[in-house]
Each structure stands twice: as C-alpha cells, then as structure tokens.
Amino acid sequence: MARKIFVAATGQNCGKTTTSISLLQLALKKYPRVGFIKPLGPKATVFEGLAVDKDAALMAQVFGLREQLAHMSPVVLQPDTTRRMIDGEIDPRALERKILAAFAQLEEQCDFIIIEGAGHTGVGSVLELSNARIARLLDAPVLMVTGGGVGNVIDAVHLNLALFREQGVRVRGLVANKLVPEKREITLDYLRRAFARQSLQVLGGFNFQPVLANPTLRRIARLLDAPLEGDQSEAGRIIHHVQIGAASTQRVTELLQDSSLLLVTSTRDELLVTLANLYQMEEYRPKLVGLVIPGIIPVSKITQKILDRSHIPYLRTTRHTTSGLHNLITEDVSKITAEDTEKLALLRELAPMRFDFDAVDALCAP
C-alpha cells in the first residue's frame, strides 16, 4: 500500500497547490515512485487530449507524470455539473467509483501519493463529494493548509475541522502558510499552543513571497483576454507593482518602482512615447515590466510606431476603464502554471528549508 496524504485547505488561495508541489519535490528524494491525484477538479482544461483539472496538468508537466495523467483527475467539473446533479442526471455513487478506481491504479504504481483537495473542506458537497467525504473514501490522513495570522486561522481551522469530524476523518497536521517573516516563530508558537488539545501538529510553510503571489505578464494577458504585444520573451516577468499613469509624464517616471506594470490611456501620447524610450535604457528596464493601454480612441500612428520599435511589452484593451483595470488586476489571485519558471525555481529552492517532509511523512503512518 502506498503512503498517502490528503492536502486540504481552509479556503482558496492559502497556498495548497504550492504546498503540494513542494511535498512532491521532497517526496521524490525519499521515494522512487511518487504520484498525484486531484479527485475532484473544479478547473477544467484539456491537456494531451484529456479533460483534466488544471492542477493535475500542472503536476504532470512539472514532475513528468504524464503516464499517470489518466488517473490524476478522475472527476472534472463542467459548467453544467451542478445543475445536472440537482436534476438527478448524475449518480454520485458513479463518481465515487471513478475516484476509487483511479486511486487504486495509482496505489499500484506509487510508493507515496499526494491527494489534493479543492478549495475549502465543503467544496464538492453538491456532488456528495466534499473534501471530507473524499478523504474518508480514500482512507487518507489530512494535512490542512491555512494562511498566516492567529485568530483568523484558528477560526477557519475549527470551521473546517467540523466537516472532517462529521465524516470520521482525523486531521493530523496543519501547515501555516504565507507567514510574515518577522512574525514567523511567534505565530507558529501561538498556533501550536492553540491546537495542542486537538493533537494537531502545526508545521511552518512558506513565508509570504511576492514572487509567488504576484502575477506575470502572461497571466494578465489571459486575465484580459488580450494578446501580448512587444517582446514575447518577457511574458514570464513578474509584476510587483501596478501603477496608474495619471500624473504628468515627469511625475510618472519619477514614481516608477521596480517591476511595475503601468496603466496608461490611449490618448497619453507623450507618456507612452517616454515610457517606450525609457524601456530601451538599461537603468529603466528593471522598473518597466510593460504597459496596459485602455481606451476606445486608437493610439496615434506615430506613437504606435514608437511603441512597436521599442519592443516594450504591452496589452491593448477597449473594454475596461483605467480604474476598472486596476481593480481587476490587483484583486486577481495569480495561480502558478508550468510556464512560471521563476516561481517554480523559487519553490524548489525554498521547499527543503521551509517544509519538514519527515514530519509530514510521519503523519501518513496508519
């Protein structure tokens, strides 16, 4: 029988996928055959001809698990799945059998399996396949990932623990993620004392890392559904600041911060030309990731030529206002992809320092 761990979370955007990536990387140093499964996939994509969850596709690409792909994402949600379930068109027992059959195949092939849940513990309840129910089906110990903080973390963990208890599943460990570096040790100390009565082992995860949290140009292009123009090799650059180019040209250039994406309307010819020229200077290249140019009025012909000759990366949109764009971009949560080489490299570097894999492996003991 393969050792297994169910990676759950108190909610979205806690770092569950980055935790799974880190655990897979560390497991490969200890076990020759490692597998991954996302039993219930809420984010469908097509990868190598198969409809799978995006996280399953990511793991297959990053860790070379393509041979397991057919078993890595047994149930993938479609836009009409909830309606069909409530209408009685979907048999939840049939979905359970698909998950159990896929997992049985992986158990034959693997020594250690990461089982990644979806969202918070209750996600999937409409299909009678909540995280807690799936953990029970697969008889897997649970490692719960949560964010940083103390009070909000304690509240969120207890809320999620209730569903696992209802299914008779024991949560054995808690990973506190996105910790404030200078508060890391004191936060972990408070959490360990808070959960001592629950016999819940509290482990430290990643500190908050802007590189992991912030989007790339490629992500923004997908978010806006707009083609990236200019230097395509810069698509993977990470954006640390989003600035609105509303002030005077001189003031905007004075306020430039490192790795900035600037939102500049299509009528700001002087500012667009200045930024295009600055992009060609070595001292400004680290500050300018690129531009997003909103506005229904076309960019003037001469300005357009200067933009194109500078090769500054830019996105053009006529569907968003500047303030709407700023809200859309800053409120978006960047999910890691196989193309995010800088983020993946950072995970590989930090995982051995941040995660105690032996402690996680010990949680898998029967």
Tab-separated table of N, CA and C in Angstrom, residues 131-213:
chain	number	residue	atom	x	y	z
A	131	ASN	N	-14.454	17.598	0.312
A	131	ASN	CA	-13.088	17.177	0.647
A	131	ASN	C	-13.095	16.136	1.758
A	132	ALA	N	-13.940	16.366	2.761
A	132	ALA	CA	-14.005	15.446	3.892
A	132	ALA	C	-14.497	14.070	3.449
A	133	ARG	N	-15.493	14.049	2.584
A	133	ARG	CA	-16.034	12.780	2.086
A	133	ARG	C	-14.980	12.025	1.269
A	134	ILE	N	-14.238	12.736	0.438
A	134	ILE	CA	-13.221	12.082	-0.384
A	134	ILE	C	-12.092	11.538	0.490
A	135	ALA	N	-11.674	12.303	1.485
A	135	ALA	CA	-10.635	11.819	2.400
A	135	ALA	C	-11.091	10.538	3.082
A	136	ARG	N	-12.372	10.478	3.434
A	136	ARG	CA	-12.924	9.266	4.042
A	136	ARG	C	-12.920	8.106	3.049
A	137	LEU	N	-13.334	8.373	1.813
A	137	LEU	CA	-13.365	7.323	0.787
A	137	LEU	C	-11.983	6.711	0.577
A	138	LEU	N	-10.971	7.563	0.554
A	138	LEU	CA	-9.610	7.110	0.265
A	138	LEU	C	-8.841	6.726	1.525
A	139	ASP	N	-9.505	6.860	2.686
A	139	ASP	CA	-8.889	6.492	3.962
A	139	ASP	C	-7.537	7.168	4.124
A	140	ALA	N	-7.542	8.491	3.886
A	140	ALA	CA	-6.285	9.239	3.871
A	140	ALA	C	-6.195	10.200	5.049
A	141	PRO	N	-5.042	10.256	5.719
A	141	PRO	CA	-4.833	11.276	6.745
A	141	PRO	C	-4.788	12.652	6.083
A	142	VAL	N	-5.151	13.676	6.840
A	142	VAL	CA	-5.312	15.010	6.267
A	142	VAL	C	-4.274	15.980	6.816
A	143	LEU	N	-3.702	16.748	5.899
A	143	LEU	CA	-2.834	17.875	6.224
A	143	LEU	C	-3.557	19.124	5.722
A	144	MET	N	-3.914	20.021	6.623
A	144	MET	CA	-4.698	21.196	6.253
A	144	MET	C	-3.788	22.413	6.099
A	145	VAL	N	-3.929	23.099	4.988
A	145	VAL	CA	-3.147	24.303	4.708
A	145	VAL	C	-3.996	25.523	5.021
A	146	THR	N	-3.409	26.482	5.697
A	146	THR	CA	-4.118	27.717	6.017
A	146	THR	C	-3.197	28.901	5.783
A	147	GLY	N	-3.742	30.096	5.898
A	147	GLY	CA	-2.932	31.287	5.700
A	147	GLY	C	-2.174	31.670	6.950
A	148	GLY	N	-1.575	32.853	6.912
A	148	GLY	CA	-0.863	33.350	8.078
A	148	GLY	C	-1.830	33.973	9.072
A	149	GLY	N	-1.331	34.425	10.198
A	149	GLY	CA	-2.191	35.004	11.227
A	149	GLY	C	-2.436	34.024	12.352
A	150	VAL	N	-3.206	34.466	13.336
A	150	VAL	CA	-3.501	33.632	14.501
A	150	VAL	C	-5.008	33.478	14.682
A	151	GLY	N	-5.701	34.542	15.075
A	151	GLY	CA	-7.123	34.443	15.350
A	151	GLY	C	-7.941	33.971	14.164
A	152	ASN	N	-7.722	34.575	13.001
A	152	ASN	CA	-8.490	34.176	11.817
A	152	ASN	C	-8.178	32.748	11.407
A	153	VAL	N	-6.937	32.319	11.610
A	153	VAL	CA	-6.545	30.946	11.279
A	153	VAL	C	-7.245	29.955	12.204
A	154	ILE	N	-7.254	30.250	13.495
A	154	ILE	CA	-7.901	29.356	14.466
A	154	ILE	C	-9.385	29.207	14.137
A	155	ASP	N	-10.047	30.319	13.832
A	155	ASP	CA	-11.469	30.274	13.492
A	155	ASP	C	-11.705	29.431	12.246
A	156	ALA	N	-10.897	29.671	11.191
A	156	ALA	CA	-11.087	28.961	9.926
A	156	ALA	C	-10.802	27.469	10.066
A	157	VAL	N	-9.788	27.120	10.842
A	157	VAL	CA	-9.451	25.704	11.029
A	157	VAL	C	-10.587	24.976	11.744
A	158	HIS	N	-11.112	25.559	12.818
A	158	HIS	CA	-12.192	24.904	13.556
A	158	HIS	C	-13.437	24.726	12.686
A	159	LEU	N	-13.715	25.705	11.848
A	159	LEU	CA	-14.866	25.602	10.955
A	159	LEU	C	-14.704	24.423	10.008
A	160	ASN	N	-13.492	24.233	9.484
A	160	ASN	CA	-13.246	23.138	8.548
A	160	ASN	C	-13.116	21.788	9.253
A	161	LEU	N	-12.583	21.798	10.477
A	161	LEU	CA	-12.445	20.547	11.221
A	161	LEU	C	-13.801	19.870	11.445
A	162	ALA	N	-14.839	20.680	11.585
A	162	ALA	CA	-16.164	20.116	11.869
A	162	ALA	C	-16.622	19.165	10.765
A	163	LEU	N	-16.366	19.516	9.515
A	163	LEU	CA	-16.790	18.656	8.404
A	163	LEU	C	-15.983	17.361	8.362
A	164	PHE	N	-14.701	17.442	8.672
A	164	PHE	CA	-13.895	16.223	8.710
A	164	PHE	C	-14.356	15.304	9.848
A	165	ARG	N	-14.656	15.893	10.994
A	165	ARG	CA	-15.140	15.081	12.113
A	165	ARG	C	-16.462	14.395	11.764
A	166	GLU	N	-17.300	15.104	11.044
A	166	GLU	CA	-18.593	14.535	10.639
A	166	GLU	C	-18.402	13.276	9.809
A	167	GLN	N	-17.318	13.226	9.040
A	167	GLN	CA	-17.021	12.073	8.202
A	167	GLN	C	-16.120	11.060	8.913
A	168	GLY	N	-15.753	11.341	10.149
A	168	GLY	CA	-14.883	10.427	10.881
A	168	GLY	C	-13.454	10.441	10.397
A	169	VAL	N	-13.026	11.576	9.867
A	169	VAL	CA	-11.662	11.714	9.343
A	169	VAL	C	-10.846	12.566	10.309
A	170	ARG	N	-9.654	12.117	10.621
A	170	ARG	CA	-8.798	12.866	11.530
A	170	ARG	C	-7.835	13.749	10.746
A	171	VAL	N	-7.864	15.024	11.065
A	171	VAL	CA	-6.872	15.950	10.520
A	171	VAL	C	-5.648	15.859	11.413
A	172	ARG	N	-4.520	15.468	10.833
A	172	ARG	CA	-3.332	15.201	11.655
A	172	ARG	C	-2.353	16.360	11.711
A	173	GLY	N	-2.375	17.208	10.678
A	173	GLY	CA	-1.399	18.291	10.656
A	173	GLY	C	-1.969	19.559	10.060
A	174	LEU	N	-1.318	20.667	10.394
A	174	LEU	CA	-1.711	21.973	9.889
A	174	LEU	C	-0.471	22.688	9.370
A	175	VAL	N	-0.539	23.187	8.131
A	175	VAL	CA	0.554	23.972	7.563
A	175	VAL	C	0.143	25.434	7.562
A	176	ALA	N	0.834	26.244	8.333
A	176	ALA	CA	0.583	27.686	8.349
A	176	ALA	C	1.422	28.320	7.245
A	177	ASN	N	0.755	28.918	6.287
A	177	ASN	CA	1.401	29.400	5.069
A	177	ASN	C	1.316	30.927	4.981
A	178	LYS	N	2.117	31.492	4.090
A	178	LYS	CA	2.124	32.937	3.850
A	178	LYS	C	2.370	33.706	5.145
A	179	LEU	N	3.342	33.234	5.908
A	179	LEU	CA	3.675	33.850	7.190
A	179	LEU	C	4.465	35.138	7.002
A	180	VAL	N	4.217	36.110	7.866
A	180	VAL	CA	5.025	37.325	7.879
A	180	VAL	C	6.392	36.949	8.441
A	181	PRO	N	7.482	37.154	7.694
A	181	PRO	CA	8.796	36.639	8.117
A	181	PRO	C	9.197	37.011	9.543
A	182	GLU	N	9.013	38.284	9.910
A	182	GLU	CA	9.460	38.705	11.242
A	182	GLU	C	8.547	38.202	12.354
A	183	LYS	N	7.376	37.670	11.983
A	183	LYS	CA	6.450	37.133	12.979
A	183	LYS	C	6.327	35.614	12.886
A	184	ARG	N	7.150	34.996	12.068
A	184	ARG	CA	7.001	33.569	11.790
A	184	ARG	C	7.012	32.717	13.062
A	185	GLU	N	8.051	32.832	13.856
A	185	GLU	CA	8.206	31.944	15.007
A	185	GLU	C	7.143	32.183	16.071
A	186	ILE	N	6.808	33.449	16.330
A	186	ILE	CA	5.803	33.721	17.354
A	186	ILE	C	4.418	33.275	16.887
A	187	THR	N	4.141	33.397	15.570
A	187	THR	CA	2.858	32.931	15.029
A	187	THR	C	2.739	31.423	15.173
A	188	LEU	N	3.796	30.694	14.817
A	188	LEU	CA	3.778	29.240	14.939
A	188	LEU	C	3.639	28.813	16.396
A	189	ASP	N	4.279	29.537	17.297
A	189	ASP	CA	4.179	29.204	18.719
A	189	ASP	C	2.737	29.330	19.217
A	190	TYR	N	2.081	30.426	18.872
A	190	TYR	CA	0.684	30.622	19.289
A	190	TYR	C	-0.231	29.554	18.690
A	191	LEU	N	-0.014	29.226	17.423
A	191	LEU	CA	-0.859	28.216	16.787
A	191	LEU	C	-0.652	26.840	17.418
A	192	ARG	N	0.583	26.505	17.739
A	192	ARG	CA	0.845	25.201	18.369
A	192	ARG	C	0.173	25.108	19.732
A	193	ARG	N	0.189	26.187	20.487
A	193	ARG	CA	-0.475	26.168	21.787
A	193	ARG	C	-1.994	26.141	21.634
A	194	ALA	N	-2.498	26.838	20.609
A	194	ALA	CA	-3.944	26.903	20.400
A	194	ALA	C	-4.528	25.547	20.020
A	195	PHE	N	-3.734	24.730	19.285
A	195	PHE	CA	-4.251	23.451	18.808
A	195	PHE	C	-3.686	22.253	19.571
A	196	ALA	N	-3.067	22.523	20.710
A	196	ALA	CA	-2.468	21.429	21.490
A	196	ALA	C	-3.522	20.418	21.929
A	197	ARG	N	-4.714	20.895	22.296
A	197	ARG	CA	-5.763	19.980	22.763
A	197	ARG	C	-6.298	19.092	21.641
A	198	GLN	N	-6.205	19.575	20.421
A	198	GLN	CA	-6.675	18.776	19.278
A	198	GLN	C	-5.626	17.791	18.784
A	199	SER	N	-4.462	17.758	19.440
A	199	SER	CA	-3.347	16.907	18.999
A	199	SER	C	-3.054	17.147	17.517
A	200	LEU	N	-3.125	18.403	17.135
A	200	LEU	CA	-2.907	18.796	15.745
A	200	LEU	C	-1.490	19.323	15.603
A	201	GLN	N	-0.666	18.650	14.804
A	201	GLN	CA	0.718	19.071	14.646
A	201	GLN	C	0.781	20.272	13.712
A	202	VAL	N	1.327	21.365	14.180
A	202	VAL	CA	1.418	22.601	13.402
A	202	VAL	C	2.810	22.701	12.783
A	203	LEU	N	2.832	22.820	11.461
A	203	LEU	CA	4.086	22.920	10.709
A	203	LEU	C	4.162	24.273	10.018
A	204	GLY	N	5.353	24.781	9.889
A	204	GLY	CA	5.541	26.039	9.173
A	204	GLY	C	5.619	25.796	7.675
A	205	GLY	N	4.954	26.657	6.918
A	205	GLY	CA	5.020	26.596	5.457
A	205	GLY	C	5.878	27.726	4.932
A	206	PHE	N	5.449	28.317	3.839
A	206	PHE	CA	6.211	29.412	3.227
A	206	PHE	C	5.922	30.727	3.934
A	207	ASN	N	6.940	31.565	4.005
A	207	ASN	CA	6.706	32.965	4.316
A	207	ASN	C	6.015	33.607	3.114
A	208	PHE	N	5.378	34.746	3.344
A	208	PHE	CA	4.777	35.458	2.217
A	208	PHE	C	5.873	35.844	1.243
A	209	GLN	N	5.698	35.463	-0.009
A	209	GLN	CA	6.688	35.720	-1.054
A	209	GLN	C	6.029	36.466	-2.208
A	210	PRO	N	6.367	37.746	-2.433
A	210	PRO	CA	5.780	38.466	-3.563
A	210	PRO	C	5.977	37.753	-4.896
A	211	VAL	N	7.122	37.080	-5.069
A	211	VAL	CA	7.372	36.374	-6.329
A	211	VAL	C	6.318	35.302	-6.564
A	212	LEU	N	5.903	34.611	-5.495
A	212	LEU	CA	4.893	33.568	-5.643
A	212	LEU	C	3.484	34.145	-5.759
A	213	ALA	N	3.257	35.275	-5.085
A	213	ALA	CA	1.901	35.824	-5.018
A	213	ALA	C	1.540	36.694	-6.211
